[in-house]
Amino acid sequence: MSMKFAALNFLLLLLLLRYADGRGDEQLENVLRLHSMDHDRRIEDDGGVVARVDSLSHMDHMDQSVMVFFTLKDLKSGNSMPIYFRKKDPSTSPRFLPRDEADAIAFSLAELPTLLRFFSFSQGSPQAKAMEATLRECEIPAIKGEVKFCATSIESMLDFASSILGSNSDFKILATKHHTESSIVFQNYTILKAPDEIPAPRIVACHTMPYPYAVLYCHSQETQNRVFKVSLGGENGDRVTAVAVCHMDTSQWKRDHVSFRVLGMEPGTPGICHFFPADNFVLVPDSNL
C-alpha cells in the first residue's frame, strides 16, 4: 500500500514538473550533491590515477548559481536573502525508462566506451563528458554516515527510499513549487511567514543527474537534518514555496566545501542549510497516513 501511495505522489510530481515554467540551466547540477564536495576524490584505473573528480571545478570563482545556502538563524519571517533557483524546461529533460529497460543497459564507468557507441555520442563530446561525470559520481564511495544510490528508474528510486525510510512506511515527496511564471533565476527573496518544519527522523534527498535518460542521485545521512517548507516572495513579485534542508552536523565536510565559502563558515558549524531547485526533491515519512 505504501509503495503504491509513494508511486502515485511521484508520478503527480513528474506531471507538475512537465508543465512547470522554466528554461534550461545546468550550472547547479553538482552544487547540492553534498557528499561529493566533502573530500578530494581521485579515481584509480588500471592501478594509476587518471582523474580527479571535483564537483566544483567549474566554480573556481563565486557565481550566482551557488547562492542557495544560508544558516538556520536566517530562517525567520521577514528576513531577505539573494537566492538562485534553477529553472529547467521539463520538455527537454530526459525521461525515466521502465525498470526492465534501464536494468538492461549497463550503468558503469568501465562500460563508458560501449555506452557512448550505444547512444551515438563521440568521445570527448559534451554529452560524453556529462555521462562520464555522472558515472564517476555514482561510483564514488559514500562518506562516513551516508548511504547513496543512483536510481535509473522510478521503481529503483522507490526501493531505495523504502530501504531507508522503512519498507512498511508510507512516505511523501516534498519539492519546491513556483507559483508564478518567470524567467528570473536570481533575485532577492523575503521569507513571508514563519517556515513550516516537517518532522522527519530520516530523509532521502534526490537530485537529477545529466545522462541520456533520467537518473536520480539519492542519498541519506545518519546525522540530524531538518526539513522546512519556506514561503518566499521575490522582488519582482514571484512566489515560491521552497523546500530547504538544514544539516546539523557538518564535521565530515571538507574545509573548502562550497557552503563554507559562500557563508564564511567552518567545518562543524551546525545549521548549514540550502534550498532545493524544483527538479530535486526530498522524501520523508508521512506521519499523517
PDB file of C-alpha atoms in Angstrom:
ATOM      1  CA  MET A   1       0.000   0.000   0.000  1.00  0.00           C
ATOM      2  CA  SER A   2       2.751   2.431   0.952  1.00  0.00           C
ATOM      3  CA  MET A   3       4.634   1.804  -2.293  1.00  0.00           C
ATOM      4  CA  LYS A   4       1.504   2.488  -4.352  1.00  0.00           C
ATOM      5  CA  PHE A   5       0.909   5.734  -2.487  1.00  0.00           C
ATOM      6  CA  ALA A   6       4.502   6.877  -2.948  1.00  0.00           C
ATOM      7  CA  ALA A   7       4.462   5.972  -6.633  1.00  0.00           C
ATOM      8  CA  LEU A   8       1.275   7.946  -7.144  1.00  0.00           C
ATOM      9  CA  ASN A   9       2.748  11.020  -5.463  1.00  0.00           C
ATOM     10  CA  PHE A  10       5.911  10.741  -7.524  1.00  0.00           C
ATOM     11  CA  LEU A  11       4.011  10.485 -10.797  1.00  0.00           C
ATOM     12  CA  LEU A  12       1.980  13.543  -9.807  1.00  0.00           C
ATOM     13  CA  LEU A  13       5.219  15.391  -9.140  1.00  0.00           C
ATOM     14  CA  LEU A  14       6.539  14.463 -12.584  1.00  0.00           C
ATOM     15  CA  LEU A  15       3.311  15.722 -14.121  1.00  0.00           C
ATOM     16  CA  LEU A  16       3.656  19.052 -12.350  1.00  0.00           C
ATOM     17  CA  LEU A  17       7.255  19.410 -13.448  1.00  0.00           C
ATOM     18  CA  ARG A  18       6.322  18.594 -17.026  1.00  0.00           C
ATOM     19  CA  TYR A  19       4.157  21.698 -17.253  1.00  0.00           C
ATOM     20  CA  ALA A  20       6.206  23.960 -14.982  1.00  0.00           C
ATOM     21  CA  ASP A  21       7.637  27.155 -16.415  1.00  0.00           C
ATOM     22  CA  GLY A  22      11.374  27.334 -16.812  1.00  0.00           C
ATOM     23  CA  ARG A  23      14.379  27.368 -19.060  1.00  0.00           C
ATOM     24  CA  GLY A  24      17.454  25.184 -19.248  1.00  0.00           C
ATOM     25  CA  ASP A  25      20.296  25.976 -16.861  1.00  0.00           C
ATOM     26  CA  GLU A  26      22.887  23.363 -15.906  1.00  0.00           C
ATOM     27  CA  GLN A  27      25.156  25.423 -13.635  1.00  0.00           C
ATOM     28  CA  LEU A  28      23.775  23.996 -10.385  1.00  0.00           C
ATOM     29  CA  GLU A  29      23.919  20.320 -11.346  1.00  0.00           C
ATOM     30  CA  ASN A  30      26.630  19.491  -8.784  1.00  0.00           C
ATOM     31  CA  VAL A  31      26.110  22.056  -6.038  1.00  0.00           C
ATOM     32  CA  LEU A  32      23.635  20.136  -3.885  1.00  0.00           C
ATOM     33  CA  ARG A  33      25.062  16.606  -4.046  1.00  0.00           C
ATOM     34  CA  LEU A  34      26.832  17.411  -0.840  1.00  0.00           C
ATOM     35  CA  HIS A  35      28.853  14.225  -0.386  1.00  0.00           C
ATOM     36  CA  SER A  36      30.940  14.851  -3.480  1.00  0.00           C
ATOM     37  CA  MET A  37      32.242  18.127  -2.110  1.00  0.00           C
ATOM     38  CA  ASP A  38      33.308  16.765   1.241  1.00  0.00           C
ATOM     39  CA  HIS A  39      36.637  15.323   0.145  1.00  0.00           C
ATOM     40  CA  ASP A  40      39.043  15.496  -2.762  1.00  0.00           C
ATOM     41  CA  ARG A  41      38.479  12.389  -4.869  1.00  0.00           C
ATOM     42  CA  ARG A  42      40.941  10.572  -7.097  1.00  0.00           C
ATOM     43  CA  ILE A  43      39.806   7.760  -9.337  1.00  0.00           C
ATOM     44  CA  GLU A  44      42.050   4.765  -9.922  1.00  0.00           C
ATOM     45  CA  ASP A  45      42.149   2.957 -13.258  1.00  0.00           C
ATOM     46  CA  ASP A  46      44.494   0.052 -14.001  1.00  0.00           C
ATOM     47  CA  GLY A  47      46.493   0.935 -10.913  1.00  0.00           C
ATOM     48  CA  GLY A  48      47.080   4.560 -11.887  1.00  0.00           C
ATOM     49  CA  VAL A  49      45.420   7.832 -11.047  1.00  0.00           C
ATOM     50  CA  VAL A  50      43.663   9.030 -14.175  1.00  0.00           C
ATOM     51  CA  ALA A  51      41.394  11.818 -12.970  1.00  0.00           C
ATOM     52  CA  ARG A  52      40.497  13.976 -10.014  1.00  0.00           C
ATOM     53  CA  VAL A  53      36.764  14.293  -9.521  1.00  0.00           C
ATOM     54  CA  ASP A  54      35.825  17.721  -8.198  1.00  0.00           C
ATOM     55  CA  SER A  55      32.189  18.691  -8.489  1.00  0.00           C
ATOM     56  CA  LEU A  56      33.119  22.343  -8.119  1.00  0.00           C
ATOM     57  CA  SER A  57      35.815  22.520 -10.782  1.00  0.00           C
ATOM     58  CA  HIS A  58      33.532  24.734 -12.851  1.00  0.00           C
ATOM     59  CA  MET A  59      33.028  27.107  -9.896  1.00  0.00           C
ATOM     60  CA  ASP A  60      36.516  28.392  -9.214  1.00  0.00           C
ATOM     61  CA  HIS A  61      35.035  31.827  -8.607  1.00  0.00           C
ATOM     62  CA  MET A  62      31.827  32.691  -6.805  1.00  0.00           C
ATOM     63  CA  ASP A  63      28.825  32.895  -9.096  1.00  0.00           C
ATOM     64  CA  GLN A  64      25.085  33.262  -8.746  1.00  0.00           C
ATOM     65  CA  SER A  65      24.376  29.551  -9.006  1.00  0.00           C
ATOM     66  CA  VAL A  66      25.892  28.812  -5.588  1.00  0.00           C
ATOM     67  CA  MET A  67      23.585  31.276  -3.872  1.00  0.00           C
ATOM     68  CA  VAL A  68      21.331  28.617  -2.398  1.00  0.00           C
ATOM     69  CA  PHE A  69      22.999  28.328   1.000  1.00  0.00           C
ATOM     70  CA  PHE A  70      22.065  30.018   4.269  1.00  0.00           C
ATOM     71  CA  THR A  71      22.130  29.297   8.004  1.00  0.00           C
ATOM     72  CA  LEU A  72      19.379  28.099  10.301  1.00  0.00           C
ATOM     73  CA  LYS A  73      19.467  31.504  12.008  1.00  0.00           C
ATOM     74  CA  ASP A  74      18.490  33.129   8.699  1.00  0.00           C
ATOM     75  CA  LEU A  75      15.284  31.115   8.543  1.00  0.00           C
ATOM     76  CA  LYS A  76      12.848  33.604  10.047  1.00  0.00           C
ATOM     77  CA  SER A  77       9.875  35.593   8.816  1.00  0.00           C
ATOM     78  CA  GLY A  78      10.765  38.938   7.236  1.00  0.00           C
ATOM     79  CA  ASN A  79      14.364  38.020   6.507  1.00  0.00           C
ATOM     80  CA  SER A  80      15.602  38.680   2.955  1.00  0.00           C
ATOM     81  CA  MET A  81      18.379  36.937   1.055  1.00  0.00           C
ATOM     82  CA  PRO A  82      19.568  36.522  -2.553  1.00  0.00           C
ATOM     83  CA  ILE A  83      18.602  33.081  -3.877  1.00  0.00           C
ATOM     84  CA  TYR A  84      19.284  31.281  -7.151  1.00  0.00           C
ATOM     85  CA  PHE A  85      16.504  28.969  -8.329  1.00  0.00           C
ATOM     86  CA  ARG A  86      17.471  26.938 -11.365  1.00  0.00           C
ATOM     87  CA  LYS A  87      14.601  26.625 -13.835  1.00  0.00           C
ATOM     88  CA  LYS A  88      14.665  23.872 -16.436  1.00  0.00           C
ATOM     89  CA  ASP A  89      12.328  23.183 -19.294  1.00  0.00           C
ATOM     90  CA  PRO A  90      10.862  19.748 -18.476  1.00  0.00           C
ATOM     91  CA  SER A  91      10.095  19.151 -22.158  1.00  0.00           C
ATOM     92  CA  THR A  92      13.833  18.940 -22.807  1.00  0.00           C
ATOM     93  CA  SER A  93      14.623  16.774 -19.760  1.00  0.00           C
ATOM     94  CA  PRO A  94      15.393  13.058 -20.134  1.00  0.00           C
ATOM     95  CA  ARG A  95      12.582  10.681 -19.290  1.00  0.00           C
ATOM     96  CA  PHE A  96      12.634   7.678 -16.984  1.00  0.00           C
ATOM     97  CA  LEU A  97      12.940   4.303 -18.631  1.00  0.00           C
ATOM     98  CA  PRO A  98      10.850   1.344 -17.460  1.00  0.00           C
ATOM     99  CA  ARG A  99      12.819  -0.643 -14.938  1.00  0.00           C
ATOM    100  CA  ASP A 100      13.405  -3.633 -17.198  1.00  0.00           C
ATOM    101  CA  GLU A 101      14.791  -1.394 -19.963  1.00  0.00           C
ATOM    102  CA  ALA A 102      17.008   0.561 -17.563  1.00  0.00           C
ATOM    103  CA  ASP A 103      18.339  -2.616 -15.958  1.00  0.00           C
ATOM    104  CA  ALA A 104      19.219  -3.990 -19.392  1.00  0.00           C
ATOM    105  CA  ILE A 105      21.613  -1.072 -20.057  1.00  0.00           C
ATOM    106  CA  ALA A 106      24.998  -1.112 -18.372  1.00  0.00           C
ATOM    107  CA  PHE A 107      25.471   1.708 -15.862  1.00  0.00           C
ATOM    108  CA  SER A 108      29.185   1.551 -15.203  1.00  0.00           C
ATOM    109  CA  LEU A 109      32.191   3.744 -15.845  1.00  0.00           C
ATOM    110  CA  ALA A 110      34.048   0.693 -17.111  1.00  0.00           C
ATOM    111  CA  GLU A 111      31.429   0.365 -19.857  1.00  0.00           C
ATOM    112  CA  LEU A 112      31.609   4.020 -20.925  1.00  0.00           C
ATOM    113  CA  PRO A 113      33.102   3.342 -24.405  1.00  0.00           C
ATOM    114  CA  THR A 114      30.328   0.835 -25.109  1.00  0.00           C
ATOM    115  CA  LEU A 115      27.710   3.238 -23.756  1.00  0.00           C
ATOM    116  CA  LEU A 116      28.959   6.075 -25.964  1.00  0.00           C
ATOM    117  CA  ARG A 117      28.574   3.860 -29.009  1.00  0.00           C
ATOM    118  CA  PHE A 118      25.134   2.743 -27.822  1.00  0.00           C
ATOM    119  CA  PHE A 119      23.926   6.337 -27.502  1.00  0.00           C
ATOM    120  CA  SER A 120      25.869   7.527 -30.582  1.00  0.00           C
ATOM    121  CA  PHE A 121      27.953  10.097 -28.685  1.00  0.00           C
ATOM    122  CA  SER A 122      31.501  10.816 -29.776  1.00  0.00           C
ATOM    123  CA  GLN A 123      34.286  10.568 -27.223  1.00  0.00           C
ATOM    124  CA  GLY A 124      35.157  13.984 -25.840  1.00  0.00           C
ATOM    125  CA  SER A 125      31.765  15.470 -26.719  1.00  0.00           C
ATOM    126  CA  PRO A 126      29.819  17.437 -24.068  1.00  0.00           C
ATOM    127  CA  GLN A 127      27.400  14.516 -23.769  1.00  0.00           C
ATOM    128  CA  ALA A 128      30.258  12.056 -23.258  1.00  0.00           C
ATOM    129  CA  LYS A 129      31.832  14.262 -20.577  1.00  0.00           C
ATOM    130  CA  ALA A 130      28.498  14.585 -18.792  1.00  0.00           C
ATOM    131  CA  MET A 131      27.972  10.822 -18.854  1.00  0.00           C
ATOM    132  CA  GLU A 132      31.475  10.211 -17.520  1.00  0.00           C
ATOM    133  CA  ALA A 133      30.996  12.733 -14.706  1.00  0.00           C
ATOM    134  CA  THR A 134      27.698  11.147 -13.701  1.00  0.00           C
ATOM    135  CA  LEU A 135      29.071   7.607 -13.712  1.00  0.00           C
ATOM    136  CA  ARG A 136      32.110   8.690 -11.696  1.00  0.00           C
ATOM    137  CA  GLU A 137      29.916  10.490  -9.200  1.00  0.00           C
ATOM    138  CA  CYS A 138      27.671   7.463  -8.813  1.00  0.00           C
ATOM    139  CA  GLU A 139      30.598   5.092  -8.262  1.00  0.00           C
ATOM    140  CA  ILE A 140      32.414   7.209  -5.660  1.00  0.00           C
ATOM    141  CA  PRO A 141      32.040   5.555  -2.239  1.00  0.00           C
ATOM    142  CA  ALA A 142      29.762   7.346   0.201  1.00  0.00           C
ATOM    143  CA  ILE A 143      31.346   9.301   3.012  1.00  0.00           C
ATOM    144  CA  LYS A 144      31.051   8.194   6.630  1.00  0.00           C
ATOM    145  CA  GLY A 145      27.451   8.271   7.796  1.00  0.00           C
ATOM    146  CA  GLU A 146      25.948   8.479   4.317  1.00  0.00           C
ATOM    147  CA  VAL A 147      24.089   5.986   2.130  1.00  0.00           C
ATOM    148  CA  LYS A 148      23.842   6.793  -1.576  1.00  0.00           C
ATOM    149  CA  PHE A 149      22.304   5.304  -4.697  1.00  0.00           C
ATOM    150  CA  CYS A 150      21.891   6.330  -8.320  1.00  0.00           C
ATOM    151  CA  ALA A 151      18.401   5.349  -9.443  1.00  0.00           C
ATOM    152  CA  THR A 152      17.852   4.678 -13.135  1.00  0.00           C
ATOM    153  CA  SER A 153      14.115   4.052 -12.798  1.00  0.00           C
ATOM    154  CA  ILE A 154      11.234   5.196 -10.616  1.00  0.00           C
ATOM    155  CA  GLU A 155      10.943   1.695  -9.181  1.00  0.00           C
ATOM    156  CA  SER A 156      14.588   1.567  -8.084  1.00  0.00           C
ATOM    157  CA  MET A 157      14.273   5.018  -6.506  1.00  0.00           C
ATOM    158  CA  LEU A 158      11.232   3.866  -4.531  1.00  0.00           C
ATOM    159  CA  ASP A 159      13.030   0.689  -3.452  1.00  0.00           C
ATOM    160  CA  PHE A 160      15.963   2.742  -2.159  1.00  0.00           C
ATOM    161  CA  ALA A 161      13.671   5.147  -0.315  1.00  0.00           C
ATOM    162  CA  SER A 162      11.848   2.220   1.297  1.00  0.00           C
ATOM    163  CA  SER A 163      15.144   0.698   2.438  1.00  0.00           C
ATOM    164  CA  ILE A 164      15.945   3.934   4.284  1.00  0.00           C
ATOM    165  CA  LEU A 165      12.525   5.067   5.497  1.00  0.00           C
ATOM    166  CA  GLY A 166      11.104   1.597   6.138  1.00  0.00           C
ATOM    167  CA  SER A 167       9.543  -0.966   3.839  1.00  0.00           C
ATOM    168  CA  ASN A 168       6.223  -0.772   5.697  1.00  0.00           C
ATOM    169  CA  SER A 169       6.209   3.014   5.954  1.00  0.00           C
ATOM    170  CA  ASP A 170       4.275   5.491   3.845  1.00  0.00           C
ATOM    171  CA  PHE A 171       6.256   8.464   2.682  1.00  0.00           C
ATOM    172  CA  LYS A 172       5.650  11.687   0.844  1.00  0.00           C
ATOM    173  CA  ILE A 173       7.611  13.775  -1.615  1.00  0.00           C
ATOM    174  CA  LEU A 174       8.492  17.402  -0.920  1.00  0.00           C
ATOM    175  CA  ALA A 175       9.507  19.626  -3.822  1.00  0.00           C
ATOM    176  CA  THR A 176       9.944  23.337  -4.399  1.00  0.00           C
ATOM    177  CA  LYS A 177       6.962  24.869  -6.196  1.00  0.00           C
ATOM    178  CA  HIS A 178       6.927  28.089  -8.230  1.00  0.00           C
ATOM    179  CA  HIS A 179       3.508  29.722  -8.052  1.00  0.00           C
ATOM    180  CA  THR A 180       4.219  32.372 -10.684  1.00  0.00           C
ATOM    181  CA  GLU A 181       5.700  32.174 -14.163  1.00  0.00           C
ATOM    182  CA  SER A 182       9.012  33.959 -14.503  1.00  0.00           C
ATOM    183  CA  SER A 183      12.335  33.605 -16.285  1.00  0.00           C
ATOM    184  CA  ILE A 184      14.205  35.239 -13.380  1.00  0.00           C
ATOM    185  CA  VAL A 185      16.574  32.756 -11.741  1.00  0.00           C
ATOM    186  CA  PHE A 186      18.425  35.029  -9.299  1.00  0.00           C
ATOM    187  CA  GLN A 187      16.969  37.772  -7.127  1.00  0.00           C
ATOM    188  CA  ASN A 188      16.339  38.785  -3.534  1.00  0.00           C
ATOM    189  CA  TYR A 189      13.567  36.877  -1.778  1.00  0.00           C
ATOM    190  CA  THR A 190      11.821  37.667   1.504  1.00  0.00           C
ATOM    191  CA  ILE A 191      10.531  34.968   3.853  1.00  0.00           C
ATOM    192  CA  LEU A 192       6.826  35.774   4.031  1.00  0.00           C
ATOM    193  CA  LYS A 193       5.891  33.819   7.156  1.00  0.00           C
ATOM    194  CA  ALA A 194       7.387  31.533   9.752  1.00  0.00           C
ATOM    195  CA  PRO A 195       8.721  28.451   7.919  1.00  0.00           C
ATOM    196  CA  ASP A 196       6.932  25.149   8.428  1.00  0.00           C
ATOM    197  CA  GLU A 197       9.215  22.427   9.763  1.00  0.00           C
ATOM    198  CA  ILE A 198       8.438  18.932   8.508  1.00  0.00           C
ATOM    199  CA  PRO A 199       9.116  16.360  11.254  1.00  0.00           C
ATOM    200  CA  ALA A 200      11.336  13.669   9.774  1.00  0.00           C
ATOM    201  CA  PRO A 201      13.605  11.272  11.683  1.00  0.00           C
ATOM    202  CA  ARG A 202      15.166  10.198   8.353  1.00  0.00           C
ATOM    203  CA  ILE A 203      15.114  11.782   4.923  1.00  0.00           C
ATOM    204  CA  VAL A 204      16.151  10.825   1.408  1.00  0.00           C
ATOM    205  CA  ALA A 205      17.238  13.636  -0.902  1.00  0.00           C
ATOM    206  CA  CYS A 206      17.250  13.067  -4.664  1.00  0.00           C
ATOM    207  CA  HIS A 207      18.992  15.169  -7.300  1.00  0.00           C
ATOM    208  CA  THR A 208      18.787  14.988 -11.073  1.00  0.00           C
ATOM    209  CA  MET A 209      21.919  13.917 -12.960  1.00  0.00           C
ATOM    210  CA  PRO A 210      22.944  14.692 -16.561  1.00  0.00           C
ATOM    211  CA  TYR A 211      22.513  11.485 -18.577  1.00  0.00           C
ATOM    212  CA  PRO A 212      20.758  10.323 -21.789  1.00  0.00           C
ATOM    213  CA  TYR A 213      17.849   9.015 -19.718  1.00  0.00           C
ATOM    214  CA  ALA A 214      16.632  10.125 -16.303  1.00  0.00           C
ATOM    215  CA  VAL A 215      18.970   9.292 -13.414  1.00  0.00           C
ATOM    216  CA  LEU A 216      18.487  10.388  -9.814  1.00  0.00           C
ATOM    217  CA  TYR A 217      21.315  10.625  -7.311  1.00  0.00           C
ATOM    218  CA  CYS A 218      19.631   9.837  -3.973  1.00  0.00           C
ATOM    219  CA  HIS A 219      21.283   9.846  -0.585  1.00  0.00           C
ATOM    220  CA  SER A 220      20.552   9.783   3.114  1.00  0.00           C
ATOM    221  CA  GLN A 221      22.698  10.826   6.040  1.00  0.00           C
ATOM    222  CA  GLU A 222      22.679   9.346   9.529  1.00  0.00           C
ATOM    223  CA  THR A 223      23.335  12.741  11.094  1.00  0.00           C
ATOM    224  CA  GLN A 224      20.457  15.035  12.005  1.00  0.00           C
ATOM    225  CA  ASN A 225      18.839  17.016   9.229  1.00  0.00           C
ATOM    226  CA  ARG A 226      15.879  19.380   9.491  1.00  0.00           C
ATOM    227  CA  VAL A 227      13.412  19.912   6.637  1.00  0.00           C
ATOM    228  CA  PHE A 228      11.393  23.074   6.060  1.00  0.00           C
ATOM    229  CA  LYS A 229       8.843  24.460   3.627  1.00  0.00           C
ATOM    230  CA  VAL A 230       9.519  28.174   3.187  1.00  0.00           C
ATOM    231  CA  SER A 231       7.153  30.723   1.645  1.00  0.00           C
ATOM    232  CA  LEU A 232       9.190  33.238  -0.357  1.00  0.00           C
ATOM    233  CA  GLY A 233       8.340  36.440  -2.179  1.00  0.00           C
ATOM    234  CA  GLY A 234      10.681  37.737  -4.863  1.00  0.00           C
ATOM    235  CA  GLU A 235      11.457  41.354  -5.620  1.00  0.00           C
ATOM    236  CA  ASN A 236       9.659  41.006  -8.960  1.00  0.00           C
ATOM    237  CA  GLY A 237       6.540  39.508  -7.378  1.00  0.00           C
ATOM    238  CA  ASP A 238       7.487  35.841  -7.783  1.00  0.00           C
ATOM    239  CA  ARG A 239       6.011  33.499  -5.198  1.00  0.00           C
ATOM    240  CA  VAL A 240       7.790  30.274  -4.287  1.00  0.00           C
ATOM    241  CA  THR A 241       7.154  27.569  -1.716  1.00  0.00           C
ATOM    242  CA  ALA A 242      10.680  26.281  -1.332  1.00  0.00           C
ATOM    243  CA  VAL A 243      11.942  23.092   0.261  1.00  0.00           C
ATOM    244  CA  ALA A 244      15.013  23.609   2.424  1.00  0.00           C
ATOM    245  CA  VAL A 245      17.198  21.170   4.325  1.00  0.00           C
ATOM    246  CA  CYS A 246      19.421  22.176   7.235  1.00  0.00           C
ATOM    247  CA  HIS A 247      22.372  19.924   8.094  1.00  0.00           C
ATOM    248  CA  MET A 248      23.051  19.916  11.823  1.00  0.00           C
ATOM    249  CA  ASP A 249      26.392  18.082  11.612  1.00  0.00           C
ATOM    250  CA  THR A 250      28.977  19.293   9.087  1.00  0.00           C
ATOM    251  CA  SER A 251      32.009  17.804  10.812  1.00  0.00           C
ATOM    252  CA  GLN A 252      32.721  15.438   7.888  1.00  0.00           C
ATOM    253  CA  TRP A 253      32.662  18.197   5.281  1.00  0.00           C
ATOM    254  CA  LYS A 254      35.846  19.498   3.694  1.00  0.00           C
ATOM    255  CA  ARG A 255      37.052  22.963   4.650  1.00  0.00           C
ATOM    256  CA  ASP A 256      36.616  24.299   1.122  1.00  0.00           C
ATOM    257  CA  HIS A 257      33.042  22.995   0.862  1.00  0.00           C
ATOM    258  CA  VAL A 258      31.110  25.464  -1.289  1.00  0.00           C
ATOM    259  CA  SER A 259      28.659  26.292   1.512  1.00  0.00           C
ATOM    260  CA  PHE A 260      31.516  27.365   3.788  1.00  0.00           C
ATOM    261  CA  ARG A 261      32.905  29.573   1.018  1.00  0.00           C
ATOM    262  CA  VAL A 262      29.501  31.181   0.476  1.00  0.00           C
ATOM    263  CA  LEU A 263      28.707  31.655   4.168  1.00  0.00           C
ATOM    264  CA  GLY A 264      32.203  32.181   5.583  1.00  0.00           C
ATOM    265  CA  MET A 265      31.777  29.246   7.969  1.00  0.00           C
ATOM    266  CA  GLU A 266      33.996  26.410   9.161  1.00  0.00           C
ATOM    267  CA  PRO A 267      33.564  22.602   9.230  1.00  0.00           C
ATOM    268  CA  GLY A 268      31.483  21.514  12.179  1.00  0.00           C
ATOM    269  CA  THR A 269      29.242  24.575  12.071  1.00  0.00           C
ATOM    270  CA  PRO A 270      25.698  23.361  12.775  1.00  0.00           C
ATOM    271  CA  GLY A 271      22.685  24.520  10.820  1.00  0.00           C
ATOM    272  CA  ILE A 272      24.085  24.844   7.284  1.00  0.00           C
ATOM    273  CA  CYS A 273      21.043  24.960   5.025  1.00  0.00           C
ATOM    274  CA  HIS A 274      20.217  25.028   1.325  1.00  0.00           C
ATOM    275  CA  PHE A 275      17.175  25.374  -0.894  1.00  0.00           C
ATOM    276  CA  PHE A 276      16.221  22.737  -3.451  1.00  0.00           C
ATOM    277  CA  PRO A 277      15.515  23.562  -7.103  1.00  0.00           C
ATOM    278  CA  ALA A 278      12.145  22.380  -8.410  1.00  0.00           C
ATOM    279  CA  ASP A 279      13.533  19.288 -10.152  1.00  0.00           C
ATOM    280  CA  ASN A 280      15.118  17.931  -6.958  1.00  0.00           C
ATOM    281  CA  PHE A 281      13.090  16.586  -4.053  1.00  0.00           C
ATOM    282  CA  VAL A 282      13.099  15.163  -0.545  1.00  0.00           C
ATOM    283  CA  LEU A 283      11.277  12.042   0.634  1.00  0.00           C
ATOM    284  CA  VAL A 284      10.151  11.859   4.255  1.00  0.00           C
ATOM    285  CA  PRO A 285       7.948   9.502   6.281  1.00  0.00           C
ATOM    286  CA  ASP A 286       4.316  10.563   6.143  1.00  0.00           C
ATOM    287  CA  SER A 287       3.006  10.645   9.696  1.00  0.00           C
ATOM    288  CA  ASN A 288      -0.461  11.720   8.548  1.00  0.00           C
ATOM    289  CA  LEU A 289      -1.293   8.390   6.910  1.00  0.00           C
TER     290      LEU A 289
END
